[in-house]
């Protein structure tokens, strides 16, 4: 026991590692699945314009028009945004969870503790990176617009400076409420059901990679159903332009959802479901397995099973 305590990392080192691990996992995910996220955003914008298209139709159209590079437009901004977002969203979750367990000398968090921790971490994370999130969405939205309607940002710095100069500083936090709802739904769906599914499936599959992958896929499905309407509203609010009368098409989250239902039908709130789930499921699998492995490898946790098993 003394040898174990000697090798134990100080809590502040573990906290820093949790934050770094979250960022690394986030960057790994966005690098692999960014093209799918781009297709989802284009589907939502086309639906809003009354031109709904399937995932395959969009891929064929964009490949013919701009080639494969169109699916990676804005990825530098996405990587920077995801590093900070995931560092806070996941790093804060694990730090608070570890603190609660150590303080109360227990190996598990209750459903309530897991829920509050996941929602709080997501809310703080998205509030911090909102300016990067707005730029991230606008780069993706460019792919769905005619050439004469594109803003023509040349990079992250150019986009941030032009938004502030042309639209005002507060524009960098436009769509904060749906972004907050989306982030909370995603974090809750990713971190809480994942563990419960693993516990149930362990009776049949044990704590194996098959269990982790299937549990991640189920958690990704729940997160998709919960957060896609908010994601849809977030995209519309963040990319919208003022009309000839100098008025914006939406006043806020509720107004955007109501107008979207009236114009497109309630089912279109889940426009982009297939690509979003195709993004969400592998993203959840990659992120959680990568986090589990890194936390064990770097000595943040010495649990026999992965770090989320205790939740």
mmCIF file of C-alpha atoms in Angstrom:
data_model
loop_
_atom_site.group_PDB
_atom_site.id
_atom_site.type_symbol
_atom_site.label_atom_id
_atom_site.label_comp_id
_atom_site.label_asym_id
_atom_site.label_seq_id
_atom_site.Cartn_x
_atom_site.Cartn_y
_atom_site.Cartn_z
ATOM 1 C CA UNK A 1 0.000 0.000 0.000
ATOM 2 C CA UNK A 2 2.880 2.377 0.811
ATOM 3 C CA UNK A 3 4.468 1.661 -2.566
ATOM 4 C CA UNK A 4 1.124 2.313 -4.243
ATOM 5 C CA UNK A 5 0.763 5.636 -2.423
ATOM 6 C CA UNK A 6 4.332 6.620 -3.401
ATOM 7 C CA UNK A 7 3.542 6.044 -7.080
ATOM 8 C CA UNK A 8 0.196 7.840 -6.861
ATOM 9 C CA UNK A 9 0.141 11.050 -8.892
ATOM 10 C CA UNK A 10 -0.715 14.304 -7.075
ATOM 11 C CA UNK A 11 -4.322 15.382 -7.546
ATOM 12 C CA UNK A 12 -3.366 18.533 -9.462
ATOM 13 C CA UNK A 13 -1.398 16.430 -11.970
ATOM 14 C CA UNK A 14 -4.390 14.135 -12.419
ATOM 15 C CA UNK A 15 -6.637 17.167 -12.937
ATOM 16 C CA UNK A 16 -4.339 18.563 -15.629
ATOM 17 C CA UNK A 17 -4.137 15.160 -17.314
ATOM 18 C CA UNK A 18 -7.938 14.830 -17.329
ATOM 19 C CA UNK A 19 -8.207 18.168 -19.145
ATOM 20 C CA UNK A 20 -5.481 17.258 -21.633
ATOM 21 C CA UNK A 21 -6.986 13.816 -22.277
ATOM 22 C CA UNK A 22 -10.381 15.372 -22.965
ATOM 23 C CA UNK A 23 -8.818 17.738 -25.507
ATOM 24 C CA UNK A 24 -6.857 14.991 -27.244
ATOM 25 C CA UNK A 25 -9.951 12.795 -27.491
ATOM 26 C CA UNK A 26 -11.965 15.693 -28.908
ATOM 27 C CA UNK A 27 -9.383 16.505 -31.568
ATOM 28 C CA UNK A 28 -9.099 12.839 -32.538
ATOM 29 C CA UNK A 29 -12.855 12.602 -32.993
ATOM 30 C CA UNK A 30 -13.355 15.807 -34.990
ATOM 31 C CA UNK A 31 -10.446 14.986 -37.308
ATOM 32 C CA UNK A 32 -12.002 11.642 -38.227
ATOM 33 C CA UNK A 33 -15.685 12.564 -38.496
ATOM 34 C CA UNK A 34 -15.642 16.225 -39.596
ATOM 35 C CA UNK A 35 -16.839 15.448 -43.164
ATOM 36 C CA UNK A 36 -19.975 13.734 -41.769
ATOM 37 C CA UNK A 37 -20.704 16.748 -39.550
ATOM 38 C CA UNK A 38 -20.351 18.997 -42.606
ATOM 39 C CA UNK A 39 -22.902 16.935 -44.563
ATOM 40 C CA UNK A 40 -25.322 17.126 -41.626
ATOM 41 C CA UNK A 41 -25.069 20.920 -41.533
ATOM 42 C CA UNK A 42 -25.671 21.194 -45.292
ATOM 43 C CA UNK A 43 -28.763 18.962 -44.968
ATOM 44 C CA UNK A 44 -30.200 21.257 -42.282
ATOM 45 C CA UNK A 45 -29.576 24.405 -44.338
ATOM 46 C CA UNK A 46 -31.089 22.872 -47.481
ATOM 47 C CA UNK A 47 -34.151 21.788 -45.506
ATOM 48 C CA UNK A 48 -34.580 25.347 -44.205
ATOM 49 C CA UNK A 49 -34.399 26.625 -47.804
ATOM 50 C CA UNK A 50 -37.115 24.188 -48.898
ATOM 51 C CA UNK A 51 -34.624 22.038 -50.813
ATOM 52 C CA UNK A 52 -34.317 18.857 -48.721
ATOM 53 C CA UNK A 53 -31.668 16.433 -49.922
ATOM 54 C CA UNK A 54 -30.454 13.052 -48.763
ATOM 55 C CA UNK A 55 -26.981 12.413 -47.443
ATOM 56 C CA UNK A 56 -25.893 10.700 -50.675
ATOM 57 C CA UNK A 57 -27.313 13.470 -52.863
ATOM 58 C CA UNK A 58 -25.303 16.074 -50.974
ATOM 59 C CA UNK A 59 -22.101 14.047 -51.156
ATOM 60 C CA UNK A 60 -22.512 13.603 -54.929
ATOM 61 C CA UNK A 61 -23.334 17.280 -55.467
ATOM 62 C CA UNK A 62 -20.443 18.623 -53.387
ATOM 63 C CA UNK A 63 -17.949 16.198 -54.916
ATOM 64 C CA UNK A 64 -18.998 17.307 -58.387
ATOM 65 C CA UNK A 65 -18.919 21.017 -57.506
ATOM 66 C CA UNK A 66 -15.922 21.510 -55.204
ATOM 67 C CA UNK A 67 -14.332 18.100 -54.745
ATOM 68 C CA UNK A 68 -13.373 16.395 -51.499
ATOM 69 C CA UNK A 69 -11.848 19.588 -50.049
ATOM 70 C CA UNK A 70 -15.356 20.970 -49.485
ATOM 71 C CA UNK A 71 -15.890 18.479 -46.660
ATOM 72 C CA UNK A 72 -12.836 19.780 -44.792
ATOM 73 C CA UNK A 73 -13.497 23.499 -45.151
ATOM 74 C CA UNK A 74 -12.996 25.162 -41.770
ATOM 75 C CA UNK A 75 -11.390 22.144 -40.112
ATOM 76 C CA UNK A 76 -8.615 24.234 -38.455
ATOM 77 C CA UNK A 77 -11.314 26.221 -36.621
ATOM 78 C CA UNK A 78 -13.110 22.962 -35.780
ATOM 79 C CA UNK A 79 -9.954 21.416 -34.295
ATOM 80 C CA UNK A 80 -9.184 24.464 -32.145
ATOM 81 C CA UNK A 81 -12.808 24.710 -31.024
ATOM 82 C CA UNK A 82 -13.024 21.009 -30.233
ATOM 83 C CA UNK A 83 -9.761 20.984 -28.278
ATOM 84 C CA UNK A 84 -10.945 23.662 -25.866
ATOM 85 C CA UNK A 85 -14.543 22.429 -25.813
ATOM 86 C CA UNK A 86 -13.667 18.797 -25.106
ATOM 87 C CA UNK A 87 -10.927 19.751 -22.617
ATOM 88 C CA UNK A 88 -13.491 21.580 -20.505
ATOM 89 C CA UNK A 89 -16.529 19.364 -21.204
ATOM 90 C CA UNK A 90 -14.808 16.040 -20.511
ATOM 91 C CA UNK A 91 -11.906 17.171 -18.324
ATOM 92 C CA UNK A 92 -14.206 19.039 -15.944
ATOM 93 C CA UNK A 93 -16.604 16.079 -15.789
ATOM 94 C CA UNK A 94 -13.857 13.645 -14.790
ATOM 95 C CA UNK A 95 -12.265 16.065 -12.317
ATOM 96 C CA UNK A 96 -15.542 16.693 -10.508
ATOM 97 C CA UNK A 97 -16.456 12.995 -10.616
ATOM 98 C CA UNK A 98 -13.060 11.994 -9.185
ATOM 99 C CA UNK A 99 -13.385 14.644 -6.465
ATOM 100 C CA UNK A 100 -16.831 13.394 -5.413
ATOM 101 C CA UNK A 101 -15.657 9.791 -5.285
ATOM 102 C CA UNK A 102 -12.530 10.598 -3.289
ATOM 103 C CA UNK A 103 -14.346 12.889 -0.861
ATOM 104 C CA UNK A 104 -17.058 10.353 -0.076
ATOM 105 C CA UNK A 105 -14.737 7.334 -0.411
ATOM 106 C CA UNK A 106 -16.923 5.536 -2.924
ATOM 107 C CA UNK A 107 -16.438 3.967 -6.330
ATOM 108 C CA UNK A 108 -19.670 5.065 -7.956
ATOM 109 C CA UNK A 109 -21.639 8.209 -8.714
ATOM 110 C CA UNK A 110 -25.390 8.252 -8.434
ATOM 111 C CA UNK A 111 -27.543 8.996 -11.473
ATOM 112 C CA UNK A 112 -28.247 12.449 -10.036
ATOM 113 C CA UNK A 113 -24.551 13.182 -9.471
ATOM 114 C CA UNK A 114 -23.647 11.992 -12.965
ATOM 115 C CA UNK A 115 -26.452 14.038 -14.516
ATOM 116 C CA UNK A 116 -25.625 17.283 -12.708
ATOM 117 C CA UNK A 117 -21.903 16.883 -13.379
ATOM 118 C CA UNK A 118 -22.344 16.139 -17.090
ATOM 119 C CA UNK A 119 -24.830 18.981 -17.642
ATOM 120 C CA UNK A 120 -22.759 21.502 -15.690
ATOM 121 C CA UNK A 121 -19.538 20.615 -17.502
ATOM 122 C CA UNK A 122 -21.244 20.936 -20.888
ATOM 123 C CA UNK A 123 -22.796 24.303 -20.022
ATOM 124 C CA UNK A 124 -19.493 25.806 -18.890
ATOM 125 C CA UNK A 125 -17.657 24.379 -21.906
ATOM 126 C CA UNK A 126 -19.991 25.723 -24.595
ATOM 127 C CA UNK A 127 -20.224 29.151 -22.940
ATOM 128 C CA UNK A 128 -16.428 29.379 -23.065
ATOM 129 C CA UNK A 129 -15.987 28.390 -26.723
ATOM 130 C CA UNK A 130 -19.058 30.044 -28.284
ATOM 131 C CA UNK A 131 -17.039 32.400 -30.549
ATOM 132 C CA UNK A 132 -15.204 29.412 -32.021
ATOM 133 C CA UNK A 133 -18.503 27.538 -32.360
ATOM 134 C CA UNK A 134 -20.062 30.359 -34.400
ATOM 135 C CA UNK A 135 -17.067 30.403 -36.771
ATOM 136 C CA UNK A 136 -17.138 26.596 -36.994
ATOM 137 C CA UNK A 137 -20.796 26.591 -38.109
ATOM 138 C CA UNK A 138 -20.301 29.416 -40.592
ATOM 139 C CA UNK A 139 -17.437 27.659 -42.327
ATOM 140 C CA UNK A 140 -19.634 24.592 -42.778
ATOM 141 C CA UNK A 141 -22.607 26.704 -43.915
ATOM 142 C CA UNK A 142 -20.523 28.195 -46.736
ATOM 143 C CA UNK A 143 -20.688 24.831 -48.488
ATOM 144 C CA UNK A 144 -24.482 25.049 -48.834
ATOM 145 C CA UNK A 145 -24.645 28.631 -50.128
ATOM 146 C CA UNK A 146 -24.377 29.964 -53.694
ATOM 147 C CA UNK A 147 -21.020 31.618 -54.438
ATOM 148 C CA UNK A 148 -22.538 35.121 -54.376
ATOM 149 C CA UNK A 149 -23.959 34.602 -50.862
ATOM 150 C CA UNK A 150 -20.821 33.251 -49.195
ATOM 151 C CA UNK A 151 -19.021 35.388 -46.644
ATOM 152 C CA UNK A 152 -15.620 34.316 -47.937
ATOM 153 C CA UNK A 153 -13.743 33.995 -44.651
ATOM 154 C CA UNK A 154 -10.080 33.184 -45.257
ATOM 155 C CA UNK A 155 -9.327 31.683 -41.857
ATOM 156 C CA UNK A 156 -10.164 31.616 -38.163
ATOM 157 C CA UNK A 157 -8.615 34.999 -37.346
ATOM 158 C CA UNK A 158 -10.200 36.648 -40.383
ATOM 159 C CA UNK A 159 -13.626 35.241 -39.476
ATOM 160 C CA UNK A 160 -13.471 36.384 -35.849
ATOM 161 C CA UNK A 161 -12.294 39.902 -36.720
ATOM 162 C CA UNK A 162 -14.832 40.352 -39.519
ATOM 163 C CA UNK A 163 -17.752 39.122 -37.409
ATOM 164 C CA UNK A 164 -16.889 41.625 -34.660
ATOM 165 C CA UNK A 165 -16.328 44.459 -37.158
ATOM 166 C CA UNK A 166 -19.352 43.792 -39.392
ATOM 167 C CA UNK A 167 -21.921 42.407 -36.924
ATOM 168 C CA UNK A 168 -20.766 43.343 -33.439
ATOM 169 C CA UNK A 169 -19.097 41.467 -30.590
ATOM 170 C CA UNK A 170 -22.333 39.932 -29.284
ATOM 171 C CA UNK A 171 -22.741 38.016 -32.566
ATOM 172 C CA UNK A 172 -19.983 35.682 -31.369
ATOM 173 C CA UNK A 173 -22.462 34.418 -28.750
ATOM 174 C CA UNK A 174 -25.449 34.184 -31.105
ATOM 175 C CA UNK A 175 -27.257 30.884 -30.699
ATOM 176 C CA UNK A 176 -25.920 30.430 -27.168
ATOM 177 C CA UNK A 177 -29.153 28.964 -25.775
ATOM 178 C CA UNK A 178 -29.616 26.195 -28.378
ATOM 179 C CA UNK A 179 -25.881 25.548 -28.292
ATOM 180 C CA UNK A 180 -26.123 25.139 -24.522
ATOM 181 C CA UNK A 181 -29.113 22.787 -24.830
ATOM 182 C CA UNK A 182 -27.337 20.788 -27.531
ATOM 183 C CA UNK A 183 -24.122 20.477 -25.534
ATOM 184 C CA UNK A 184 -25.982 19.402 -22.398
ATOM 185 C CA UNK A 185 -28.064 16.827 -24.260
ATOM 186 C CA UNK A 186 -24.955 15.482 -25.979
ATOM 187 C CA UNK A 187 -22.923 15.245 -22.770
ATOM 188 C CA UNK A 188 -25.784 13.651 -20.849
ATOM 189 C CA UNK A 189 -26.513 11.171 -23.643
ATOM 190 C CA UNK A 190 -22.839 10.334 -24.041
ATOM 191 C CA UNK A 191 -21.752 9.927 -20.422
ATOM 192 C CA UNK A 192 -24.760 8.720 -18.414
ATOM 193 C CA UNK A 193 -26.599 6.108 -20.551
ATOM 194 C CA UNK A 194 -23.248 4.737 -21.738
ATOM 195 C CA UNK A 195 -22.418 3.374 -18.322
ATOM 196 C CA UNK A 196 -25.901 2.036 -17.631
ATOM 197 C CA UNK A 197 -25.909 0.195 -20.959
ATOM 198 C CA UNK A 198 -22.516 -1.297 -20.171
ATOM 199 C CA UNK A 199 -23.728 -2.513 -16.804
ATOM 200 C CA UNK A 200 -26.769 -4.199 -18.377
ATOM 201 C CA UNK A 201 -24.868 -5.696 -21.326
ATOM 202 C CA UNK A 202 -22.074 -6.976 -19.082
ATOM 203 C CA UNK A 203 -24.414 -9.823 -18.092
ATOM 204 C CA UNK A 204 -24.279 -11.072 -21.682
ATOM 205 C CA UNK A 205 -21.026 -9.705 -23.143
ATOM 206 C CA UNK A 206 -18.852 -9.053 -20.095
ATOM 207 C CA UNK A 207 -16.738 -5.887 -20.008
ATOM 208 C CA UNK A 208 -15.399 -6.398 -23.510
ATOM 209 C CA UNK A 209 -14.813 -4.148 -26.508
ATOM 210 C CA UNK A 210 -18.068 -5.490 -27.976
ATOM 211 C CA UNK A 211 -19.897 -4.192 -24.922
ATOM 212 C CA UNK A 212 -18.187 -0.777 -25.104
ATOM 213 C CA UNK A 213 -18.924 -0.345 -28.808
ATOM 214 C CA UNK A 214 -22.574 -1.387 -28.543
ATOM 215 C CA UNK A 215 -23.110 0.755 -25.438
ATOM 216 C CA UNK A 216 -21.504 3.723 -27.211
ATOM 217 C CA UNK A 217 -23.767 3.232 -30.221
ATOM 218 C CA UNK A 218 -26.883 3.157 -28.007
ATOM 219 C CA UNK A 219 -25.710 6.254 -26.111
ATOM 220 C CA UNK A 220 -25.042 7.991 -29.431
ATOM 221 C CA UNK A 221 -28.594 7.230 -30.579
ATOM 222 C CA UNK A 222 -30.080 8.736 -27.431
ATOM 223 C CA UNK A 223 -27.886 11.818 -27.737
ATOM 224 C CA UNK A 224 -28.905 12.250 -31.385
ATOM 225 C CA UNK A 225 -32.638 12.125 -30.639
ATOM 226 C CA UNK A 226 -32.294 14.567 -27.729
ATOM 227 C CA UNK A 227 -29.981 17.172 -29.168
ATOM 228 C CA UNK A 228 -30.638 17.291 -32.948
ATOM 229 C CA UNK A 229 -33.563 19.793 -32.755
ATOM 230 C CA UNK A 230 -31.335 22.139 -30.736
ATOM 231 C CA UNK A 231 -28.469 21.556 -33.146
ATOM 232 C CA UNK A 232 -30.793 22.442 -36.030
ATOM 233 C CA UNK A 233 -31.829 25.711 -34.356
ATOM 234 C CA UNK A 234 -28.235 26.509 -33.416
ATOM 235 C CA UNK A 235 -27.068 26.207 -37.029
ATOM 236 C CA UNK A 236 -29.882 28.432 -38.317
ATOM 237 C CA UNK A 237 -29.303 31.126 -35.702
ATOM 238 C CA UNK A 238 -25.534 31.204 -36.092
ATOM 239 C CA UNK A 239 -25.428 31.381 -39.890
ATOM 240 C CA UNK A 240 -28.455 33.690 -40.469
ATOM 241 C CA UNK A 241 -28.139 37.047 -42.224
ATOM 242 C CA UNK A 242 -30.301 40.147 -41.964
ATOM 243 C CA UNK A 243 -32.788 40.574 -44.842
ATOM 244 C CA UNK A 244 -33.371 43.653 -47.043
ATOM 245 C CA UNK A 245 -35.439 45.138 -44.203
ATOM 246 C CA UNK A 246 -32.435 44.718 -41.879
ATOM 247 C CA UNK A 247 -34.340 42.157 -39.803
ATOM 248 C CA UNK A 248 -33.152 38.663 -38.968
ATOM 249 C CA UNK A 249 -35.396 35.674 -39.770
ATOM 250 C CA UNK A 250 -35.348 34.408 -36.167
ATOM 251 C CA UNK A 251 -35.573 36.199 -32.818
ATOM 252 C CA UNK A 252 -34.268 33.346 -30.705
ATOM 253 C CA UNK A 253 -34.448 29.629 -29.937
ATOM 254 C CA UNK A 254 -38.203 29.335 -29.394
ATOM 255 C CA UNK A 255 -39.028 31.518 -32.413
ATOM 256 C CA UNK A 256 -36.663 29.476 -34.585
ATOM 257 C CA UNK A 257 -38.195 26.148 -33.511
ATOM 258 C CA UNK A 258 -41.776 27.368 -34.041
ATOM 259 C CA UNK A 259 -41.043 28.848 -37.486
ATOM 260 C CA UNK A 260 -39.128 25.729 -38.514
ATOM 261 C CA UNK A 261 -42.075 23.493 -37.567
ATOM 262 C CA UNK A 262 -44.543 25.720 -39.427
ATOM 263 C CA UNK A 263 -42.399 25.963 -42.545
ATOM 264 C CA UNK A 264 -40.807 22.503 -42.744
ATOM 265 C CA UNK A 265 -42.898 20.260 -40.478
ATOM 266 C CA UNK A 266 -41.956 18.922 -37.051
ATOM 267 C CA UNK A 267 -40.058 15.940 -38.467
ATOM 268 C CA UNK A 268 -37.554 18.327 -40.079
ATOM 269 C CA UNK A 269 -36.293 19.303 -36.638
ATOM 270 C CA UNK A 270 -34.421 16.011 -36.981
ATOM 271 C CA UNK A 271 -33.169 16.862 -40.473
ATOM 272 C CA UNK A 272 -29.715 15.372 -40.861
ATOM 273 C CA UNK A 273 -30.515 12.493 -38.470
ATOM 274 C CA UNK A 274 -28.569 9.865 -40.428
ATOM 275 C CA UNK A 275 -25.313 11.839 -40.802
ATOM 276 C CA UNK A 276 -25.608 13.189 -37.265
ATOM 277 C CA UNK A 277 -25.949 9.697 -35.859
ATOM 278 C CA UNK A 278 -23.210 8.509 -38.225
ATOM 279 C CA UNK A 279 -21.114 11.274 -36.634
ATOM 280 C CA UNK A 280 -22.321 10.805 -33.061
ATOM 281 C CA UNK A 281 -22.026 7.019 -32.745
ATOM 282 C CA UNK A 282 -18.386 6.647 -33.883
ATOM 283 C CA UNK A 283 -17.489 9.896 -32.101
ATOM 284 C CA UNK A 284 -18.835 8.448 -28.854
ATOM 285 C CA UNK A 285 -17.054 5.121 -29.395
ATOM 286 C CA UNK A 286 -13.720 6.739 -30.274
ATOM 287 C CA UNK A 287 -13.844 9.365 -27.523
ATOM 288 C CA UNK A 288 -14.842 7.073 -24.657
ATOM 289 C CA UNK A 289 -12.473 4.229 -25.521
ATOM 290 C CA UNK A 290 -9.609 6.700 -26.112
ATOM 291 C CA UNK A 291 -10.315 8.439 -22.796
ATOM 292 C CA UNK A 292 -10.516 5.129 -20.943
ATOM 293 C CA UNK A 293 -7.196 3.967 -22.394
ATOM 294 C CA UNK A 294 -5.342 7.225 -21.763
ATOM 295 C CA UNK A 295 -6.607 7.567 -18.182
ATOM 296 C CA UNK A 296 -5.356 4.070 -17.364
ATOM 297 C CA UNK A 297 -2.099 4.453 -19.328
ATOM 298 C CA UNK A 298 -1.207 7.785 -17.695
ATOM 299 C CA UNK A 299 -2.113 6.615 -14.220
ATOM 300 C CA UNK A 300 -5.085 8.910 -13.693
ATOM 301 C CA UNK A 301 -7.135 5.871 -12.733
ATOM 302 C CA UNK A 302 -6.029 2.360 -11.843
ATOM 303 C CA UNK A 303 -9.456 0.767 -12.168
ATOM 304 C CA UNK A 304 -9.497 -2.691 -13.660
ATOM 305 C CA UNK A 305 -12.281 -1.652 -15.972
ATOM 306 C CA UNK A 306 -12.506 1.591 -17.857
ATOM 307 C CA UNK A 307 -12.937 4.891 -16.065
ATOM 308 C CA UNK A 308 -16.608 5.335 -16.890
ATOM 309 C CA UNK A 309 -17.528 1.896 -15.546
ATOM 310 C CA UNK A 310 -17.684 3.344 -12.057
ATOM 311 C CA UNK A 311 -20.417 5.829 -13.022
#
